[in-house]
Short mmCIF file of C-alpha atoms in Angstrom, two decimals:
data_model
loop_
_atom_site.label_atom_id
_atom_site.label_comp_id
_atom_site.label_asym_id
_atom_site.label_seq_id
_atom_site.Cartn_x
_atom_site.Cartn_y
_atom_site.Cartn_z
CA MET A 179 -13.81 45.28 22.81
CA GLU A 180 -10.45 46.98 22.65
CA SER A 181 -9.45 46.11 19.07
CA SER A 182 -10.94 47.76 16.01
CA TYR A 183 -11.87 45.96 12.80
CA GLU A 184 -12.85 46.64 9.21
CA LEU A 185 -15.08 44.54 7.00
CA ALA A 186 -13.11 42.76 4.27
CA GLU A 187 -14.26 43.26 0.71
CA HIS A 188 -15.53 40.32 -1.30
CA PRO A 189 -12.69 39.09 -3.54
CA LEU A 190 -14.97 38.87 -6.60
CA VAL A 191 -17.49 41.69 -6.05
CA SER A 192 -16.16 45.17 -5.36
CA GLY A 193 -17.84 47.13 -2.56
CA ILE A 194 -19.62 44.08 -1.08
CA PRO A 195 -18.57 42.63 2.31
CA TYR A 196 -17.19 39.11 2.23
CA GLY A 197 -19.78 36.92 3.98
CA GLN A 198 -20.85 33.27 4.06
CA GLU A 199 -24.36 32.12 4.94
CA GLY A 200 -24.85 29.38 7.52
CA ARG A 201 -27.70 27.68 9.34
CA GLN A 202 -27.66 30.03 12.33
CA GLY A 203 -26.41 33.22 10.69
CA THR A 204 -23.82 34.86 8.44
CA VAL A 205 -20.05 34.84 8.91
CA TYR A 206 -18.21 37.97 7.71
CA LYS A 207 -14.51 38.41 7.24
CA LEU A 208 -12.90 41.15 9.33
CA ILE A 209 -9.43 42.72 9.18
CA ARG A 210 -7.98 43.90 12.47
CA THR A 211 -6.71 47.41 11.83
CA GLU A 212 -3.64 47.37 14.10
CA ASP A 213 -1.97 44.32 12.52
CA GLY A 214 -3.99 43.36 9.43
CA LEU A 215 -4.82 39.87 10.75
CA PRO A 216 -8.06 38.27 9.49
CA PHE A 217 -10.90 37.43 11.87
CA ALA A 218 -14.46 36.13 11.52
CA LEU A 219 -17.59 37.89 12.73
CA LYS A 220 -20.58 35.56 13.12
CA VAL A 221 -23.84 37.52 13.13
CA PHE A 222 -26.71 35.32 14.32
CA ARG A 223 -30.23 35.44 12.99
CA PRO A 224 -32.72 36.91 15.49
CA SER A 225 -34.01 33.50 16.60
CA TYR A 226 -30.49 32.42 17.57
CA ARG A 227 -29.47 35.57 19.52
CA ASP A 228 -29.55 33.83 22.86
CA PRO A 229 -27.98 35.25 26.07
CA ALA A 230 -26.71 31.69 26.72
CA LEU A 231 -24.14 32.31 23.95
CA VAL A 232 -22.06 34.27 26.47
CA LYS A 233 -21.75 31.26 28.76
CA LYS A 234 -21.30 28.97 25.77
CA ALA A 235 -18.37 31.08 24.55
CA ALA A 236 -16.65 30.71 27.91
CA GLU A 237 -17.07 26.92 27.69
CA LEU A 238 -15.85 26.75 24.11
CA ASN A 239 -12.69 28.75 24.85
CA ARG A 240 -11.50 25.92 27.08
CA TYR A 241 -11.21 23.63 24.06
CA ALA A 242 -9.72 26.08 21.57
CA GLU A 243 -6.28 24.44 21.86
CA LEU A 244 -7.54 21.06 20.66
CA GLU A 245 -6.60 20.20 17.07
CA GLY A 246 -9.41 21.14 14.71
CA LEU A 247 -11.28 23.38 17.17
CA LYS A 248 -9.69 26.72 16.35
CA ALA A 249 -13.15 28.26 15.97
CA ALA A 250 -13.80 27.59 19.68
CA SER A 251 -11.70 30.66 20.48
CA ARG A 252 -14.20 33.53 20.47
CA GLU A 253 -15.38 36.73 22.11
CA VAL A 254 -19.08 37.55 22.27
CA ILE A 255 -20.49 41.06 21.83
CA ASP A 256 -22.85 41.42 24.79
CA PRO A 257 -24.75 44.43 26.21
CA GLN A 258 -22.61 44.67 29.35
CA ASN A 259 -19.30 45.17 27.50
CA SER A 260 -20.37 46.74 24.19
CA LYS A 261 -23.29 49.10 24.86
CA GLU A 262 -22.08 51.85 22.54
CA LEU A 263 -21.39 49.47 19.66
CA LEU A 264 -24.76 47.75 20.06
CA SER A 265 -26.58 51.06 20.20
CA ARG A 266 -25.30 51.78 16.70
CA TYR A 267 -25.50 48.22 15.35
CA PRO A 268 -28.17 46.29 17.31
CA GLU A 269 -27.99 43.38 14.85
CA LEU A 270 -24.60 42.53 16.39
CA LEU A 271 -26.24 41.43 19.65
CA TYR A 272 -24.41 38.28 20.87
CA ALA A 273 -22.40 38.13 17.65
CA ALA A 274 -19.06 36.33 18.04
CA VAL A 275 -15.57 37.38 16.89
CA MET A 276 -13.41 34.35 16.09
CA PRO A 277 -10.24 33.46 14.16
CA TRP A 278 -10.75 33.45 10.39
CA ILE A 279 -10.27 29.98 8.97
CA GLU A 280 -8.98 29.79 5.41
CA GLY A 281 -9.91 26.92 3.15
CA SER A 282 -12.86 25.25 1.47
CA THR A 283 -15.77 23.48 3.06
CA TRP A 284 -16.15 19.80 2.21
CA ASN A 285 -19.50 20.43 0.54
CA GLU A 286 -17.79 22.92 -1.82
CA ILE A 287 -15.23 20.28 -2.80
CA ILE A 288 -18.00 17.72 -3.36
CA SER A 289 -20.23 20.02 -5.39
CA GLN A 290 -17.28 21.12 -7.56
CA LYS A 291 -16.12 17.49 -7.92
CA GLN A 292 -12.59 18.60 -7.10
CA VAL A 293 -9.98 15.92 -7.86
CA LEU A 294 -7.91 14.64 -4.93
CA SER A 295 -5.21 11.97 -4.88
CA VAL A 296 -5.23 8.90 -2.64
CA HIS A 297 -2.55 10.49 -0.46
CA GLU A 298 -4.55 13.71 -0.10
CA CYS A 299 -7.68 11.75 0.75
CA MET A 300 -5.86 9.71 3.38
CA ASP A 301 -4.32 12.84 4.90
CA ASN A 302 -7.74 14.53 5.07
CA ALA A 303 -9.37 11.50 6.67
CA ALA A 304 -6.50 11.01 9.13
CA ALA A 305 -6.69 14.66 10.22
CA LEU A 306 -10.46 14.46 10.77
CA ALA A 307 -10.20 11.12 12.59
CA GLU A 308 -7.51 12.55 14.88
CA THR A 309 -9.68 15.58 15.73
CA LEU A 310 -12.79 13.49 16.39
CA THR A 311 -10.77 10.98 18.44
CA LYS A 312 -9.41 13.76 20.68
CA MET A 313 -12.91 15.18 21.07
CA GLU A 314 -14.35 11.78 21.96
CA GLU A 315 -11.59 11.23 24.52
CA HIS A 316 -12.48 14.59 26.11
CA GLY A 317 -16.19 13.73 26.12
CA LEU A 318 -16.98 16.23 23.36
CA ALA A 319 -19.20 16.03 20.31
CA HIS A 320 -19.94 18.54 17.56
CA THR A 321 -23.58 17.25 17.35
CA ASP A 322 -24.15 18.76 13.88
CA LEU A 323 -21.47 17.20 11.68
CA SER A 324 -21.96 17.59 7.94
CA SER A 325 -20.02 18.56 4.83
CA SER A 326 -20.81 22.25 5.39
CA ASN A 327 -19.23 22.26 8.88
CA LEU A 328 -15.90 20.79 7.79
CA MET A 329 -13.16 23.16 6.55
CA LEU A 330 -10.10 21.83 4.68
CA SER A 331 -6.90 23.62 3.80
CA THR A 332 -3.26 22.78 3.03
CA THR A 333 -0.50 24.21 5.22
CA SER A 334 3.26 23.76 5.42
CA ASP A 335 2.64 21.13 8.13
CA GLY A 336 0.23 19.13 5.97
CA MET A 337 -3.55 19.00 5.77
CA ASN A 338 -5.47 21.24 8.16
CA ILE A 339 -8.98 20.18 9.19
CA GLN A 340 -11.16 22.56 11.18
CA LEU A 341 -14.70 22.15 12.49
CA ILE A 342 -16.95 25.21 12.40
CA ASP A 343 -20.43 26.05 13.76
CA LEU A 344 -19.51 24.93 17.26
CA GLU A 345 -22.40 26.61 19.09
CA ASP A 346 -24.07 23.25 19.79
CA LEU A 347 -20.88 21.52 20.96
CA TYR A 348 -21.63 18.84 23.55
CA ALA A 349 -19.43 18.69 26.64
CA GLY A 350 -19.91 16.66 29.80
CA GLY A 351 -22.14 18.55 32.21
CA ALA A 352 -23.34 21.05 29.60
CA SER A 353 -27.05 21.75 29.54
CA GLU A 354 -29.06 20.49 26.60
CA PRO A 355 -30.12 23.29 24.21
CA ASP A 356 -33.79 24.08 23.70
CA GLU A 357 -33.52 23.22 20.02
CA LEU A 358 -31.39 20.21 19.20
CA PRO A 359 -29.50 20.12 15.87
CA ALA A 360 -31.46 18.31 13.21
CA GLY A 361 -28.35 17.06 11.40
CA GLY A 362 -27.30 17.69 7.83
CA ASP A 363 -29.02 16.12 4.84
CA GLY A 364 -27.03 13.17 3.59
CA TYR A 365 -25.63 12.49 7.07
CA LYS A 366 -28.73 11.73 9.19
CA SER A 367 -29.59 8.19 10.16
CA PRO A 368 -33.24 7.16 9.80
CA SER A 369 -32.65 4.38 12.34
CA ILE A 370 -30.79 6.36 15.00
CA GLN A 371 -32.38 9.79 14.71
CA LEU A 372 -35.14 8.88 17.18
CA GLU A 373 -32.51 8.69 19.93
CA SER A 374 -31.31 11.78 21.74
CA ALA A 375 -29.02 13.92 19.58
CA TRP A 376 -27.24 15.14 22.68
CA GLY A 377 -24.33 13.02 23.91
CA ALA A 378 -20.65 12.20 23.51
CA GLN A 379 -21.24 9.56 20.82
CA VAL A 380 -23.64 11.47 18.61
CA ASP A 381 -20.93 12.24 16.00
CA ARG A 382 -20.16 8.59 15.25
CA PHE A 383 -22.71 8.10 12.49
CA PRO A 384 -22.25 11.36 10.51
CA GLY A 385 -18.53 11.30 11.25
CA GLY A 386 -18.25 7.79 9.83
CA LEU A 387 -19.99 8.87 6.62
CA LEU A 388 -17.70 11.90 6.33
CA LEU A 389 -14.59 9.73 6.78
CA ALA A 390 -15.83 7.31 4.12
CA GLU A 391 -16.44 10.21 1.72
CA LEU A 392 -13.01 11.71 2.38
CA LEU A 393 -11.29 8.38 1.73
CA ALA A 394 -13.24 7.34 -1.35
CA TRP A 395 -13.08 10.73 -3.07
CA ALA A 396 -9.89 9.69 -4.88
CA ASP A 397 -11.96 7.40 -7.10
CA PRO A 398 -13.37 9.11 -10.26
CA ASP A 399 -16.57 7.03 -10.12
CA ILE A 400 -17.28 8.25 -6.58
CA ARG A 401 -16.79 11.87 -7.61
CA GLU A 402 -18.95 11.62 -10.72
CA SER A 403 -21.79 9.79 -8.97
CA SER A 404 -22.02 12.03 -5.88
CA PHE A 405 -25.49 13.37 -5.12
CA GLY A 406 -24.82 17.06 -4.42
CA ASP A 407 -23.48 18.53 -1.17
CA SER A 408 -22.98 14.97 0.03
CA TYR A 409 -22.15 11.70 -1.68
CA PHE A 410 -25.38 9.98 -0.63
CA ALA A 411 -28.85 11.30 -1.30
CA PRO A 412 -30.83 11.82 1.94
CA ASN A 413 -33.28 9.02 1.11
CA GLU A 414 -30.45 6.52 0.44
CA ILE A 415 -28.95 6.54 3.93
CA GLN A 416 -28.74 3.00 5.36
CA GLN A 417 -30.55 1.61 2.30
CA SER A 418 -29.26 -0.91 -0.22
CA CYS A 419 -28.46 1.19 -3.26
CA GLU A 420 -25.91 1.60 -6.06
CA ARG A 421 -23.98 4.38 -4.27
CA TYR A 422 -23.64 2.21 -1.17
CA GLU A 423 -22.28 -0.73 -3.17
CA ARG A 424 -19.87 1.56 -5.04
CA MET A 425 -18.63 3.02 -1.75
CA VAL A 426 -17.91 -0.44 -0.31
CA ARG A 427 -16.09 -1.54 -3.48
CA THR A 428 -13.98 1.63 -3.52
CA LEU A 429 -12.95 1.42 0.13
CA LEU A 430 -12.17 -2.26 -0.30
CA SER A 431 -10.01 -1.77 -3.39
CA LEU A 432 -8.16 1.33 -2.17
CA TYR A 433 -7.70 0.58 1.53
CA GLY A 434 -8.59 -3.04 2.19
CA PRO A 435 -11.27 -4.94 4.12
CA GLY A 436 -10.58 -3.17 7.42
CA MET A 437 -11.71 0.23 6.18
CA ALA A 438 -14.65 -1.17 4.24
CA GLY A 439 -15.72 -3.10 7.34
CA LEU A 440 -15.81 0.05 9.47
CA PHE A 441 -18.05 1.77 6.95
CA GLU A 442 -20.43 -1.20 6.82
CA ARG A 443 -20.70 -1.13 10.61
CA VAL A 444 -21.77 2.52 10.41
CA TRP A 445 -24.22 1.82 7.58
CA SER A 446 -25.95 -1.05 9.38
CA ALA A 447 -25.97 0.50 12.89
CA GLU A 448 -29.26 0.73 14.74
CA GLN A 449 -27.72 2.35 17.81
CA LEU A 450 -24.83 4.79 18.21
CA GLN A 451 -22.93 2.21 20.26
CA GLN A 452 -22.83 -0.06 17.20
CA CYS A 453 -20.89 2.53 15.20
CA PRO A 454 -17.10 2.24 15.43
CA SER A 455 -15.34 4.76 17.66
CA PHE A 456 -13.09 7.31 16.02
CA ALA A 457 -10.09 5.66 17.66
CA GLU A 458 -10.90 2.55 15.58
CA TRP A 459 -10.96 4.70 12.44
CA SER A 460 -7.60 6.21 13.39
CA LEU A 461 -6.00 2.80 13.89
CA ALA A 462 -7.36 1.51 10.58
CA LEU A 463 -6.04 4.62 8.82
CA MET A 464 -2.60 4.10 10.33
CA ALA A 465 -2.56 0.50 9.09
CA ALA A 466 -3.72 1.54 5.62
CA GLN A 467 -1.09 4.29 5.48
CA ARG A 468 1.62 1.83 6.50
CA GLN A 469 0.51 -0.63 3.83
CA LEU A 470 0.44 2.11 1.20
CA ASP A 471 3.92 3.30 2.18
CA GLU A 472 5.28 -0.24 1.96
CA SER A 473 3.73 -0.69 -1.49
CA LEU A 474 5.21 2.58 -2.72
CA GLN A 475 8.60 1.66 -1.24
CA SER A 476 8.50 -1.67 -3.04
CA LEU A 477 7.64 0.01 -6.34
CA GLN A 478 10.41 2.54 -5.82
CA GLU A 479 12.98 -0.18 -5.12
CA GLU A 480 11.87 -2.08 -8.23
CA GLY A 481 12.27 1.10 -10.27
CA GLU A 482 15.73 1.73 -8.83
CA GLN A 483 16.79 -1.83 -9.60
CA GLU A 484 15.53 -1.52 -13.15
CA GLU A 485 17.34 1.81 -13.61
CA LYS A 486 20.50 0.36 -12.09
CA GLY A 487 20.33 -2.62 -14.46
CA GLN A 488 19.95 -0.33 -17.46
CA GLN A 489 22.93 1.77 -16.38
CA GLN A 490 25.02 -1.32 -15.77
CA GLN A 491 24.15 -2.64 -19.21
CA GLU A 492 25.07 0.67 -20.85
CA THR A 493 28.38 0.77 -18.98
CA ALA A 494 29.12 -2.86 -19.87
CA ASP A 495 28.35 -2.25 -23.54
CA LEU A 496 30.70 0.72 -23.69
CA LEU A 497 33.48 -1.15 -21.91
CA GLU A 498 32.93 -4.10 -24.23
CA GLU A 499 33.61 -1.79 -27.15
CA GLY A 500 37.02 -1.03 -25.69
CA HIS A 501 36.29 2.29 -23.96
CA SER A 502 38.00 3.10 -20.67
CA TYR A 503 35.93 3.93 -17.62
CA GLU A 504 36.92 7.61 -17.95
CA GLU A 505 35.48 7.64 -21.47
CA VAL A 506 32.37 5.85 -20.31
CA SER A 507 31.89 8.41 -17.52
CA VAL A 508 32.18 11.30 -19.94
CA SER A 509 29.75 9.70 -22.39
CA MET A 510 27.21 9.23 -19.58
CA GLY A 511 27.50 12.86 -18.50
CA GLU A 512 29.76 12.24 -15.50
CA GLN A 513 32.84 14.37 -16.08
CA GLU A 514 35.95 12.97 -14.44
CA GLU A 515 36.75 16.15 -12.56
CA ASP A 516 33.18 16.42 -11.24
CA LEU A 517 31.99 12.86 -10.65
CA PRO A 518 29.17 12.85 -8.07
CA TRP A 519 30.92 10.26 -5.95
CA GLU A 520 34.26 12.09 -5.85
CA SER A 521 33.19 15.06 -3.69
CA ALA A 522 35.64 15.41 -0.82
CA GLU A 523 32.92 15.99 1.71
CA ARG A 524 31.28 12.67 0.81
CA PHE A 525 34.37 10.53 1.50
CA PRO A 526 35.14 9.35 5.03
CA ASP A 527 38.83 10.31 4.77
CA GLU A 528 41.77 10.73 2.42
CA GLU A 529 42.62 7.02 2.60
CA VAL A 530 39.38 6.16 0.82
CA ARG A 531 40.13 8.68 -1.91
CA ASN A 532 43.56 7.10 -2.40
CA LYS A 533 41.95 3.68 -2.73
CA LEU A 534 39.64 5.08 -5.37
CA ASP A 535 42.55 6.60 -7.31
CA LYS A 536 44.39 3.29 -7.16
CA ALA A 537 41.37 1.33 -8.37
CA ARG A 538 40.81 3.71 -11.28
CA GLU A 539 44.49 3.58 -12.30
CA LEU A 540 44.45 -0.23 -12.30
CA GLU A 541 41.30 -0.10 -14.39
CA ARG A 542 42.89 2.31 -16.84
CA LEU A 543 45.88 -0.03 -17.25
CA GLY A 544 43.52 -2.90 -18.00
CA LYS A 545 44.40 -4.81 -14.84
CA TRP A 546 40.82 -5.89 -14.31
CA PRO A 547 41.24 -8.39 -11.40
CA SER A 548 43.29 -5.95 -9.35
CA ALA A 549 40.90 -3.08 -10.09
CA LEU A 550 37.93 -5.23 -9.08
CA TRP A 551 39.66 -6.09 -5.81
CA GLU A 552 40.32 -2.42 -4.98
CA TYR A 553 36.75 -1.37 -5.80
CA GLY A 554 35.50 -4.19 -3.58
CA ARG A 555 37.50 -2.81 -0.67
CA LEU A 556 35.95 0.63 -1.23
CA ILE A 557 32.37 -0.65 -0.79
CA GLU A 558 32.96 -1.36 2.90
CA TYR A 559 33.14 2.37 3.62
CA PHE A 560 29.62 3.23 2.41
CA PRO A 561 26.10 2.27 3.62
CA LYS A 562 24.18 -0.30 1.62
CA ARG A 563 21.58 2.15 0.26
CA SER A 564 23.95 5.06 -0.45
CA SER A 565 24.26 6.36 -4.00
CA LEU A 566 28.06 6.13 -3.79
CA ARG A 567 27.91 2.42 -3.06
CA ARG A 568 25.49 1.83 -5.93
CA GLU A 569 27.78 3.64 -8.38
CA ILE A 570 30.81 1.63 -7.25
CA GLU A 571 28.79 -1.57 -7.60
CA MET A 572 27.89 -0.54 -11.14
CA VAL A 573 31.56 -0.14 -12.01
CA MET A 574 32.37 -3.50 -10.40
CA ASP A 575 29.59 -5.24 -12.34
CA ALA A 576 30.88 -3.74 -15.58
CA ILE A 577 34.45 -4.87 -14.83
CA GLN A 578 33.23 -8.35 -13.87
CA ASP A 579 31.36 -8.59 -17.19
CA LYS A 580 34.53 -7.52 -18.95
CA LEU A 581 36.54 -10.15 -17.09
CA ASP A 582 34.02 -12.90 -17.83
CA SER A 583 34.03 -11.97 -21.50
CA SER A 584 37.82 -11.76 -21.71
CA GLU A 585 38.35 -15.06 -19.89
CA GLY A 586 35.90 -16.80 -22.20
CA GLU A 587 37.65 -15.48 -25.26
CA ALA A 588 41.08 -16.35 -23.83
CA ILE A 589 40.08 -19.91 -23.02
CA GLN A 590 38.39 -20.44 -26.32
CA GLY A 591 41.23 -18.77 -28.25
CA GLY A 592 43.94 -20.72 -26.34
CA VAL A 593 42.47 -24.11 -27.20
CA VAL A 594 42.11 -23.28 -30.86
CA GLN A 595 45.61 -21.87 -31.10
CA GLN A 596 47.06 -24.93 -29.33
CA ILE A 597 45.34 -27.26 -31.78
CA GLN A 598 46.53 -25.15 -34.69
CA ARG A 599 50.11 -25.17 -33.40
CA GLN A 600 50.03 -28.94 -32.88
CA ALA A 601 48.62 -29.43 -36.35
CA ALA A 602 51.28 -27.18 -37.89
CA THR A 603 54.06 -28.97 -35.99
CA PHE A 604 52.71 -32.32 -37.04
CA GLN A 605 52.54 -31.19 -40.64
CA GLU A 606 56.15 -29.88 -40.49
CA GLU A 607 57.46 -33.11 -38.97
CA SER A 608 55.61 -35.16 -41.59
CA ALA A 609 57.17 -33.18 -44.45
CA TYR A 610 60.71 -33.57 -43.08
CA ARG A 611 60.19 -37.27 -42.55
CA LYS A 612 58.99 -37.77 -46.16
CA LEU A 613 61.91 -35.76 -47.56
CA TRP A 614 64.43 -37.82 -45.54
CA MET A 615 62.93 -41.07 -46.78
CA ILE A 616 63.10 -39.88 -50.42
CA LEU A 617 66.72 -38.76 -50.07
CA SER A 618 67.68 -42.01 -48.36
CA ALA A 619 66.07 -44.06 -51.14
CA ALA A 620 67.79 -41.99 -53.85
CA ALA A 621 71.17 -42.43 -52.18
CA GLY A 622 70.64 -46.20 -52.05
CA VAL A 623 69.81 -46.36 -55.77
CA ILE A 624 72.89 -44.31 -56.67
CA LEU A 625 75.09 -46.60 -54.55
CA VAL A 626 73.80 -49.74 -56.27
CA VAL A 627 74.36 -48.25 -59.75
CA ALA A 628 77.90 -47.23 -58.80
CA VAL A 629 78.77 -50.79 -57.65
CA VAL A 630 77.38 -52.33 -60.84
CA VAL A 631 79.42 -49.97 -63.05
CA TYR A 632 82.60 -50.74 -61.12
CA LEU A 633 82.20 -54.49 -61.52
CA LEU A 634 81.68 -54.18 -65.24
#
């Protein structure tokens, strides 16, 4: 091997190499000296140091580009190419150097009862289903799926799922190993285990249980009631028990009957062919994700409508008190010279800005109908869901409320004033009429007295 490596130190124990025990051996972390990149060195136990690992490595390298099979890229230390190294360290016979995979195994997350959200659980399950679907389409199977062989990590591109311990990977035409994988506790089927554990569909049962665990882990009851390194106890598999009923209820409530139905098909399977394919899991996950996105979108729109209504009410209340829109903007933290919908780069052209200035000037002068008309013309320039359009609509709603209020007061006030004026006029005319009648009567009396005096 041309490159040189150093053993990485354990992050918690000084002077001790960083290693992780597995079923077939121990995986140590290496640092490549020329560039500092991390690698993994898998040192097999004596019973697993098989010359066939050289051929197996060549087969695995062909699938290293598949999503989730990064550990398939490897180089084996064999006597033909590394005699000097093996003479000094014979325990490295047929050891494999592979990429180092960061993250936590699923059994670590289960045993620590680590909290994950529904979105995180769906992303984890979708990533695993995609990897297993691609493998199934290529006629591949891990053959030893369990929580300890599943690595999870978060990257800038989303959730990263990697399968490890790929030495027993099944591929079409590959020879069956002398010792078949026994399967992990909590993931073995008592009904199916009598069949051959060597074939393209052998992952369907343990993979289905893993997908169910990944999905349901968002529920606190599932986390608290998990058995240990797996959710189910080994003796509960395919039995009617409380954990099974809780799993079905959780999948049903979080993701709907489709997902729960897939799990029940796995649980009741007597043959591998009765388990759903991983493509079916992928399709169900896509449907569940779409339904979840639609629900979140609906909740978001309801929240936006509620917030918009509150803002409109606040604006209407301030305008009702006689404030101008400029004063309302300042009071709501939107300074006139820095209003969010007045940025030059956010307007289609100068004509739209002029329309805005005109509308605001009409509003300032109290010419509400004309201002409303100008604001209405502005809306046509912005998409329906844009923030600029929503803000203009808020202003229009506030002006419309002002107009409705003013018109009501004007109508009501006009009728009252008209009645009062008519009553006052009627009262004035009545007074003049009475005075004229009194004066006329007095003049008649005086005339009669004058005639009588003259005759006498």
